Structure formats: C-alpha cells, structure tokens
Amino acid sequence: MSPNESAHRPVFVAETLSFLNPRDGGAYADCSCGHGYFAERLAQCIGPTGRLLCLDIDAEAVTATARRLDRFGERCTVVRGSYVDLPAIAAANGFGKLGGIVIDAGCTSREQLMNPALGLSFRVDGELNMKLDPSAPGPPARELIATLSGRELAALFRGAGESARTARVIASAIERSRARAPLTRTTELAQLVEGAVDAAGLRRGTRHPATRVFLSLRNAVNRELPALEEGIHAAVASLREGGRLCVLTYFGTEHALVRQTCRALERRCTCPPGLPVCACGRESVVRRLVRDPLSPSVREVDANESARSARLHIVERTTTPM
Ligand SMILES: C[S@@+](CC[C@H](N)C(=O)[O-])C[C@H]1O[C@@H](n2cnc3c(N)ncnc32)[C@H](O)[C@@H]1O
C-alpha cells in the first residue's frame, strides 16, 4: 500500500471551515483530530494569537497530530481524551469558551483501519480487538463475539442497518463456528460472514458482506453512539454565544442520532400539549444552520471514497444558558 492510499483524507473540509469561519485570535477545538489533517487546516486560519485544542482517544493519533502541528508551537494543544470530557479538558488547558468546534468521529481514520493491532478492518488480518482506547472499560470485539447470544448478535447487526434475515443468518453462522473453536481474527470473521451470506443467497450490491458486522462491533466496543450524544452536549456547553459546532456523520443510525440531538437542543417549549400557556420557559440552546444535514458534492465523492456516506450537521450556540 502506498503512503497516499494509507493516509486519511478528511471530508467536508471547505464547508466545515466556511461554517466555523475561524479568525485570527479565536479559540477552536477539533475534538476527534485523528492524525491531524483537518486540524492542520484549522491551525492555518487562527493567526499568531489564536488557539486550537485537539483531542482524540487514540494515543497514536494524538502523537501523530502533535507532530503534524509542531510548527504552530503553543498555539496548538493536543491532548488524549474523549470529547465527552471537553469542558473539563478545555478548562484544564486554559481555554475559555470556544468559537468553533468540530467532531468528526463517526468513522475511523484510514491509519486506524490499516492498523492490525486495532483489528478494525475485514481487509487487514489482526486480532478482533477494535478498542480505540485500551484503557476504556468494556470488552474487545472477540469477547462480544464469544459471549453474546445469537439473538443479541443479530440485534447488534440490525442496529448497523443489516436486514433482519441477514443478521439472523450471520449470527447463526457465528454460533455454529464458535461452538467448534473461538473466533479471534478479523479475516476469519470476514470469511465466515461472506460464506454464510453467499450460501443463503443474500449478497446485495458491491459492499463487502461483513461491512455492517464490523461497523456494529466497533460501535458497541467503543460505545460510539452514546459517546457522540454526550459529546454534542459537552461541545455545545463549551461554545461561546454565536460559536458553531460542525458534526460529521457516516452511517444511518449516526445521522439520525445527531439530527435528533441537535433538534432536541433547538427545541423551545416542551410543555405537554393542551396547556394554555408555556410553563417550562425553555428556550433553544442552539440554532440549526442547516435543517437537513449537508451531503457531499459529486466531485468530493469522486475524489474521496470516505465521503460517499458522509453528512455534515451544523449548529450555532444561542444566548440561553445550559
Ligand atoms: C475520522 S477520524 C478523524 C480524522 C480527522 N478529522 C482528520 O482530519 O485527520 C475519527 C477519530 O475520532 C476518534 N474518536 C472516536 N471516538 C472519540 C471520542 N469519544 N473522543 C475523541 N476522539 C474520538 C478516533 O480515534 C479517530 O481518530
């Protein structure tokens, strides 16, 4: 694999920069900096007195970003941590309220996918691990495969968009296989899924039949959806009035979760219907700048395969206290 093929290419860079509108002297955060490709573009916009806080839960990503941003000196702070803890991390590193935040979490970077020790890809042989942060509680993927019941496995795969029938077929194949010997390798699981789906005549489209199985395991192992919802609340709480949050999502359940979370933060009165006057006094905490999340242009999809399913959600902080 050439260095270009193994390097991550961030999606929606122009749109995200245009909505965040980073200025000289402003304070910003890239909450899932990966290897720092987008962070570098942001750092170029903040002038000599601006500040950028970069976070990631993956230690290797943090090291790579710190190296990439080294030339910006003290203007950039790179920290290992989760966006769930953004307010505390920002305060601990001397950041006040932020003018703009990006969360690009819904997919793993290409560097992570190609890392056999993480075991994230059905194309790269490695132990079925998938933990981006080894210190986080919870089991690795091989343990989920070994211990969840057939019904639980099928429900997990359905959560990532697999059809009920295909999810059942794959879960049964896993149950049969693990009764003979534990399933511990990525390529072993990929081949098993491929064989089961083909034998049942269920292969559809050009996507690898194990795509959703791997996605659902990665989501479960890293608690990705609950963390993303918490992360959006943490980010909104860290924005100054008029500050903006851009969230990139990559698959159906994630698009829906971010959409609902942003909508809930925008909601005003939540009194039961029928009350003559509002009793809750609730006001919007954010304003959605786009009603429907943005889709990538055909040009971007042609140039970058990861953009295919990406969506961009953008909200702006109001004056309502949280
Ligand atoms: C698609 S990559 C980001 C790539 C980055 N935008 C770039 O331009 O290089 C997603 C990153 O989110 C990180 N991540 C996942 N969950 C996280 C969390 N709860 N807090 C912080 N980072 C997280 C992953 O480790 C991964 O590096």
Short mmCIF file of C-alpha atoms and ligand atoms in Angstrom, two decimals:
data_model
loop_
_atom_site.label_atom_id
_atom_site.label_comp_id
_atom_site.label_asym_id
_atom_site.label_seq_id
_atom_site.Cartn_x
_atom_site.Cartn_y
_atom_site.Cartn_z
CA MET A 1 0.00 0.00 0.00
CA SER A 2 1.44 3.39 -0.99
CA PRO A 3 1.62 6.18 1.64
CA ASN A 4 -1.13 8.04 -0.21
CA GLU A 5 -3.50 5.08 -0.05
CA SER A 6 -2.92 4.62 3.66
CA ALA A 7 -3.36 8.32 4.58
CA HIS A 8 -6.74 9.55 5.79
CA ARG A 9 -8.45 12.23 3.69
CA PRO A 10 -10.79 14.44 5.69
CA VAL A 11 -14.26 15.10 4.30
CA PHE A 12 -16.18 18.43 4.05
CA VAL A 13 -13.04 20.48 4.76
CA ALA A 14 -14.12 23.55 2.77
CA GLU A 15 -17.68 23.51 4.15
CA THR A 16 -16.57 22.98 7.76
CA LEU A 17 -14.01 25.79 7.55
CA SER A 18 -16.58 28.07 5.94
CA PHE A 19 -19.16 27.47 8.73
CA LEU A 20 -16.63 27.64 11.56
CA ASN A 21 -15.19 30.78 9.99
CA PRO A 22 -12.00 30.62 12.09
CA ARG A 23 -10.44 34.02 12.77
CA ASP A 24 -7.15 35.42 13.96
CA GLY A 25 -7.06 35.23 17.73
CA GLY A 26 -10.06 32.89 18.12
CA ALA A 27 -10.21 29.66 20.17
CA TYR A 28 -11.28 26.42 18.48
CA ALA A 29 -11.36 22.68 19.11
CA ASP A 30 -11.00 19.64 16.87
CA CYS A 31 -12.49 17.02 19.17
CA SER A 32 -11.58 13.91 17.14
CA CYS A 33 -8.38 15.03 15.48
CA GLY A 34 -7.22 11.64 14.16
CA HIS A 35 -3.84 12.19 12.53
CA GLY A 36 -4.48 15.93 12.37
CA TYR A 37 -5.23 16.54 8.71
CA PHE A 38 -8.24 18.78 9.36
CA ALA A 39 -6.65 20.27 12.49
CA GLU A 40 -3.71 21.44 10.37
CA ARG A 41 -6.07 23.32 8.04
CA LEU A 42 -7.78 24.90 11.04
CA ALA A 43 -4.46 25.84 12.63
CA GLN A 44 -3.51 27.70 9.44
CA CYS A 45 -6.52 30.02 9.92
CA ILE A 46 -6.14 31.18 13.55
CA GLY A 47 -3.27 33.64 13.18
CA PRO A 48 -0.43 34.24 15.62
CA THR A 49 -2.66 34.65 18.68
CA GLY A 50 -5.39 32.08 18.01
CA ARG A 51 -5.54 28.77 19.89
CA LEU A 52 -6.55 25.27 18.85
CA LEU A 53 -7.33 22.37 21.20
CA CYS A 54 -7.12 18.89 19.63
CA LEU A 55 -8.45 15.73 21.25
CA ASP A 56 -8.52 12.06 20.40
CA ILE A 57 -8.96 8.88 22.44
CA ASP A 58 -6.35 7.04 20.38
CA ALA A 59 -2.78 7.55 21.67
CA GLU A 60 -1.19 7.04 18.25
CA ALA A 61 -3.48 9.64 16.71
CA VAL A 62 -2.53 12.14 19.43
CA THR A 63 1.19 11.58 18.79
CA ALA A 64 0.72 11.97 15.03
CA THR A 65 -1.31 15.19 15.41
CA ALA A 66 1.19 16.67 17.88
CA ARG A 67 3.93 16.01 15.33
CA ARG A 68 1.92 17.48 12.46
CA LEU A 69 1.09 20.65 14.45
CA ASP A 70 4.53 21.07 15.98
CA ARG A 71 5.35 24.06 13.77
CA PHE A 72 2.43 26.05 15.24
CA GLY A 73 4.08 25.96 18.68
CA GLU A 74 1.99 26.84 21.75
CA ARG A 75 -1.00 27.89 19.67
CA CYS A 76 -1.98 24.21 19.40
CA THR A 77 -2.60 21.93 22.37
CA VAL A 78 -3.00 18.22 21.63
CA VAL A 79 -4.46 16.05 24.39
CA ARG A 80 -5.52 12.43 24.72
CA GLY A 81 -9.14 12.37 25.86
CA SER A 82 -12.75 11.98 24.86
CA TYR A 83 -14.99 14.76 23.60
CA VAL A 84 -17.38 13.68 26.31
CA ASP A 85 -14.99 15.46 28.70
CA LEU A 86 -14.42 18.56 26.55
CA PRO A 87 -15.47 21.20 29.13
CA ALA A 88 -13.07 19.82 31.77
CA ILE A 89 -10.23 19.28 29.27
CA ALA A 90 -10.65 22.79 27.84
CA ALA A 91 -10.62 24.35 31.32
CA ALA A 92 -7.58 22.29 32.40
CA ASN A 93 -5.68 23.58 29.37
CA GLY A 94 -6.56 27.24 29.87
CA PHE A 95 -9.25 27.53 27.19
CA GLY A 96 -12.33 29.66 27.86
CA LYS A 97 -15.47 29.34 25.75
CA LEU A 98 -14.75 28.30 22.17
CA GLY A 99 -15.66 29.99 18.89
CA GLY A 100 -15.93 26.77 16.88
CA ILE A 101 -15.76 23.01 17.39
CA VAL A 102 -15.62 20.08 15.01
CA ILE A 103 -16.45 16.46 15.82
CA ASP A 104 -15.53 14.05 13.01
CA ALA A 105 -15.98 10.86 14.91
CA GLY A 106 -18.29 8.57 13.04
CA CYS A 107 -15.63 6.75 11.17
CA THR A 108 -12.17 5.61 11.93
CA SER A 109 -9.25 7.16 10.15
CA ARG A 110 -7.56 5.19 7.38
CA GLU A 111 -4.47 4.86 9.59
CA GLN A 112 -6.58 3.15 12.26
CA LEU A 113 -8.28 0.87 9.73
CA MET A 114 -4.91 -0.27 8.41
CA ASN A 115 -3.50 -0.93 11.90
CA PRO A 116 -3.65 -4.74 12.53
CA ALA A 117 -3.32 -4.22 16.30
CA LEU A 118 -6.70 -2.42 16.38
CA GLY A 119 -8.38 -5.18 14.36
CA LEU A 120 -10.94 -2.83 12.81
CA SER A 121 -10.92 -3.90 9.18
CA PHE A 122 -12.10 -7.06 7.47
CA ARG A 123 -9.36 -6.40 4.91
CA VAL A 124 -6.44 -6.39 7.36
CA ASP A 125 -5.71 -9.53 9.37
CA GLY A 126 -5.45 -8.91 13.09
CA GLU A 127 -6.93 -9.94 16.42
CA LEU A 128 -10.61 -8.94 16.79
CA ASN A 129 -9.94 -6.07 19.17
CA MET A 130 -11.48 -2.75 17.96
CA LYS A 131 -10.82 -0.83 21.19
CA LEU A 132 -9.63 2.64 20.18
CA ASP A 133 -8.86 3.45 23.82
CA PRO A 134 -7.42 0.33 25.52
CA SER A 135 -7.97 1.88 28.96
CA ALA A 136 -11.72 2.35 28.45
CA PRO A 137 -13.98 -0.12 30.25
CA GLY A 138 -15.71 -2.83 28.24
CA PRO A 139 -14.70 -5.93 26.32
CA PRO A 140 -12.91 -6.17 22.94
CA ALA A 141 -14.79 -7.42 19.87
CA ARG A 142 -13.64 -11.04 20.19
CA GLU A 143 -15.27 -11.20 23.61
CA LEU A 144 -18.58 -9.87 22.27
CA ILE A 145 -18.42 -12.46 19.50
CA ALA A 146 -17.73 -15.17 22.10
CA THR A 147 -20.32 -14.19 24.72
CA LEU A 148 -23.37 -12.51 23.14
CA SER A 149 -26.28 -14.83 22.41
CA GLY A 150 -27.33 -15.41 18.80
CA ARG A 151 -30.31 -13.12 19.37
CA GLU A 152 -28.11 -10.35 20.81
CA LEU A 153 -25.65 -10.63 17.93
CA ALA A 154 -28.46 -10.39 15.37
CA ALA A 155 -29.87 -7.31 17.17
CA LEU A 156 -26.40 -5.72 17.13
CA PHE A 157 -26.00 -6.26 13.37
CA ARG A 158 -29.50 -4.94 12.71
CA GLY A 159 -28.61 -1.77 14.62
CA ALA A 160 -25.99 -1.05 11.94
CA GLY A 161 -28.59 -1.41 9.19
CA GLU A 162 -28.34 -5.15 8.40
CA SER A 163 -31.63 -6.75 7.32
CA ALA A 164 -33.32 -9.00 9.90
CA ARG A 165 -32.83 -12.13 7.78
CA THR A 166 -29.16 -11.49 7.00
CA ALA A 167 -28.47 -10.58 10.63
CA ARG A 168 -30.00 -13.91 11.77
CA VAL A 169 -28.06 -15.90 9.17
CA ILE A 170 -24.77 -14.31 10.22
CA ALA A 171 -25.49 -14.70 13.95
CA SER A 172 -26.31 -18.43 13.47
CA ALA A 173 -23.11 -18.97 11.48
CA ILE A 174 -21.13 -17.35 14.30
CA GLU A 175 -22.85 -19.54 16.91
CA ARG A 176 -22.02 -22.69 14.94
CA SER A 177 -18.43 -21.66 14.33
CA ARG A 178 -17.64 -20.63 17.93
CA ALA A 179 -19.04 -23.95 19.21
CA ARG A 180 -16.10 -25.58 17.36
CA ALA A 181 -13.37 -23.01 18.12
CA PRO A 182 -13.21 -19.37 19.29
CA LEU A 183 -13.35 -16.69 16.56
CA THR A 184 -10.45 -14.37 17.21
CA ARG A 185 -9.19 -12.91 13.89
CA THR A 186 -10.69 -10.24 11.65
CA THR A 187 -10.19 -12.16 8.41
CA GLU A 188 -11.64 -15.32 9.97
CA LEU A 189 -14.85 -13.45 10.86
CA ALA A 190 -14.96 -11.75 7.44
CA GLN A 191 -14.69 -15.09 5.63
CA LEU A 192 -17.30 -16.68 7.85
CA VAL A 193 -19.78 -13.83 7.18
CA GLU A 194 -19.06 -13.88 3.45
CA GLY A 195 -19.60 -17.66 3.29
CA ALA A 196 -22.84 -17.53 5.30
CA VAL A 197 -24.31 -14.65 3.28
CA ASP A 198 -23.38 -16.26 -0.05
CA ALA A 199 -24.69 -19.70 0.97
CA ALA A 200 -28.05 -18.10 1.84
CA GLY A 201 -28.08 -16.14 -1.45
CA LEU A 202 -28.25 -12.85 0.48
CA ARG A 203 -25.33 -10.89 -1.03
CA ARG A 204 -26.52 -7.45 -2.24
CA GLY A 205 -24.63 -4.69 -4.05
CA THR A 206 -20.88 -4.20 -4.14
CA ARG A 207 -20.30 -3.68 -0.41
CA HIS A 208 -18.39 -6.44 1.41
CA PRO A 209 -20.99 -8.58 3.27
CA ALA A 210 -19.09 -8.09 6.56
CA THR A 211 -19.17 -4.26 6.41
CA ARG A 212 -22.11 -3.79 8.78
CA VAL A 213 -20.99 -6.58 11.12
CA PHE A 214 -17.64 -4.85 11.60
CA LEU A 215 -19.30 -1.44 11.96
CA SER A 216 -21.73 -2.69 14.61
CA LEU A 217 -18.97 -4.38 16.63
CA ARG A 218 -16.79 -1.25 16.51
CA ASN A 219 -19.74 0.89 17.62
CA ALA A 220 -20.52 -1.42 20.53
CA VAL A 221 -16.92 -1.86 21.69
CA ASN A 222 -16.28 1.91 21.74
CA ARG A 223 -19.78 2.94 22.93
CA GLU A 224 -19.73 5.26 19.93
CA LEU A 225 -23.34 6.39 19.75
CA PRO A 226 -23.86 7.21 23.45
CA ALA A 227 -20.46 8.96 23.48
CA LEU A 228 -21.40 11.01 20.43
CA GLU A 229 -24.64 12.19 22.01
CA GLU A 230 -22.81 13.12 25.23
CA GLY A 231 -20.07 14.72 23.14
CA ILE A 232 -22.53 17.01 21.36
CA HIS A 233 -23.91 18.21 24.71
CA ALA A 234 -20.36 18.72 26.01
CA ALA A 235 -19.40 20.65 22.86
CA VAL A 236 -22.46 22.89 22.93
CA ALA A 237 -21.77 23.66 26.60
CA SER A 238 -18.22 24.68 25.60
CA LEU A 239 -19.25 27.14 22.86
CA ARG A 240 -19.44 30.88 23.34
CA GLU A 241 -22.56 32.67 22.20
CA GLY A 242 -22.63 32.57 18.38
CA GLY A 243 -19.98 29.82 18.34
CA ARG A 244 -20.56 26.95 15.93
CA LEU A 245 -20.38 23.17 16.11
CA CYS A 246 -19.88 21.02 12.98
CA VAL A 247 -20.51 17.28 13.34
CA LEU A 248 -19.65 14.80 10.59
CA THR A 249 -21.56 11.51 10.49
CA TYR A 250 -21.10 8.48 8.25
CA PHE A 251 -23.95 5.97 8.62
CA GLY A 252 -27.71 5.86 9.12
CA THR A 253 -28.07 5.43 12.88
CA GLU A 254 -25.43 8.06 13.45
CA HIS A 255 -27.05 10.57 11.06
CA ALA A 256 -30.35 10.05 12.91
CA LEU A 257 -28.82 10.35 16.39
CA VAL A 258 -27.05 13.65 15.63
CA ARG A 259 -30.10 15.04 13.90
CA GLN A 260 -32.33 14.21 16.87
CA THR A 261 -29.82 15.53 19.39
CA CYS A 262 -29.47 18.85 17.54
CA ARG A 263 -33.22 19.10 17.12
CA ALA A 264 -33.74 18.47 20.86
CA LEU A 265 -31.21 21.18 21.74
CA GLU A 266 -33.03 23.60 19.44
CA ARG A 267 -36.47 22.83 20.88
CA ARG A 268 -38.14 25.60 22.84
CA CYS A 269 -41.21 24.88 24.98
CA THR A 270 -41.58 21.20 26.00
CA CYS A 271 -44.85 21.58 27.93
CA PRO A 272 -47.47 18.88 27.33
CA PRO A 273 -49.85 19.79 24.50
CA GLY A 274 -53.03 21.46 25.69
CA LEU A 275 -51.51 23.77 28.32
CA PRO A 276 -52.91 27.26 27.65
CA VAL A 277 -49.55 28.97 28.34
CA CYS A 278 -45.98 27.70 28.47
CA ALA A 279 -44.97 26.69 31.99
CA CYS A 280 -41.45 25.39 31.27
CA GLY A 281 -40.00 28.60 29.80
CA ARG A 282 -37.50 26.57 27.85
CA GLU A 283 -35.55 28.33 25.09
CA SER A 284 -33.36 26.99 22.26
CA VAL A 285 -29.79 26.25 23.26
CA VAL A 286 -28.70 26.09 19.60
CA ARG A 287 -29.99 27.14 16.22
CA ARG A 288 -29.57 24.64 13.40
CA LEU A 289 -27.87 26.39 10.49
CA VAL A 290 -28.97 23.68 8.07
CA ARG A 291 -32.31 21.89 8.54
CA ASP A 292 -31.14 18.82 6.63
CA PRO A 293 -27.51 17.82 7.08
CA LEU A 294 -25.36 18.54 4.05
CA SER A 295 -24.36 15.77 1.62
CA PRO A 296 -21.00 15.81 -0.17
CA SER A 297 -20.73 17.03 -3.74
CA VAL A 298 -20.33 14.51 -6.55
CA ARG A 299 -16.83 15.91 -7.01
CA GLU A 300 -15.90 15.18 -3.39
CA VAL A 301 -17.29 11.63 -3.57
CA ASP A 302 -15.34 11.00 -6.80
CA ALA A 303 -12.15 12.21 -5.17
CA ASN A 304 -12.61 10.61 -1.73
CA GLU A 305 -14.38 7.31 -1.15
CA SER A 306 -14.92 8.04 2.59
CA ALA A 307 -17.15 10.96 1.59
CA ARG A 308 -19.73 8.66 0.00
CA SER A 309 -21.99 8.36 3.03
CA ALA A 310 -20.86 11.47 4.97
CA ARG A 311 -23.23 14.15 6.27
CA LEU A 312 -22.44 17.50 7.87
CA HIS A 313 -24.63 18.89 10.71
CA ILE A 314 -24.09 22.49 11.84
CA VAL A 315 -25.49 24.33 14.85
CA GLU A 316 -24.84 27.75 16.37
CA ARG A 317 -24.95 28.46 20.12
CA THR A 318 -27.67 30.82 21.29
CA THR A 319 -27.60 33.01 24.41
CA THR A 320 -29.67 30.56 26.52
CA PRO A 321 -27.67 29.23 29.49
CA MET A 322 -27.29 25.44 29.70
C1 LIG B 1 -12.31 10.07 11.05
S1 LIG B 1 -11.14 10.15 12.30
C2 LIG B 1 -10.84 11.88 12.34
C3 LIG B 1 -9.94 12.33 11.25
C4 LIG B 1 -9.59 13.78 11.35
N1 LIG B 1 -10.76 14.62 11.20
C5 LIG B 1 -8.52 14.17 10.32
O1 LIG B 1 -8.76 15.09 9.56
O2 LIG B 1 -7.44 13.59 10.32
C6 LIG B 1 -12.11 9.93 13.74
C7 LIG B 1 -11.32 9.98 15.04
O3 LIG B 1 -12.23 10.06 16.12
C8 LIG B 1 -11.59 9.49 17.24
N2 LIG B 1 -12.60 9.28 18.29
C9 LIG B 1 -13.56 8.34 18.35
N3 LIG B 1 -14.29 8.49 19.46
C10 LIG B 1 -13.76 9.56 20.14
C11 LIG B 1 -14.08 10.21 21.37
N4 LIG B 1 -15.08 9.79 22.16
N5 LIG B 1 -13.35 11.30 21.74
C12 LIG B 1 -12.32 11.74 20.95
N6 LIG B 1 -11.96 11.14 19.78
C13 LIG B 1 -12.68 10.07 19.38
C14 LIG B 1 -10.98 8.23 16.65
O4 LIG B 1 -9.94 7.73 17.47
C15 LIG B 1 -10.47 8.75 15.28
O5 LIG B 1 -9.12 9.13 15.36
#
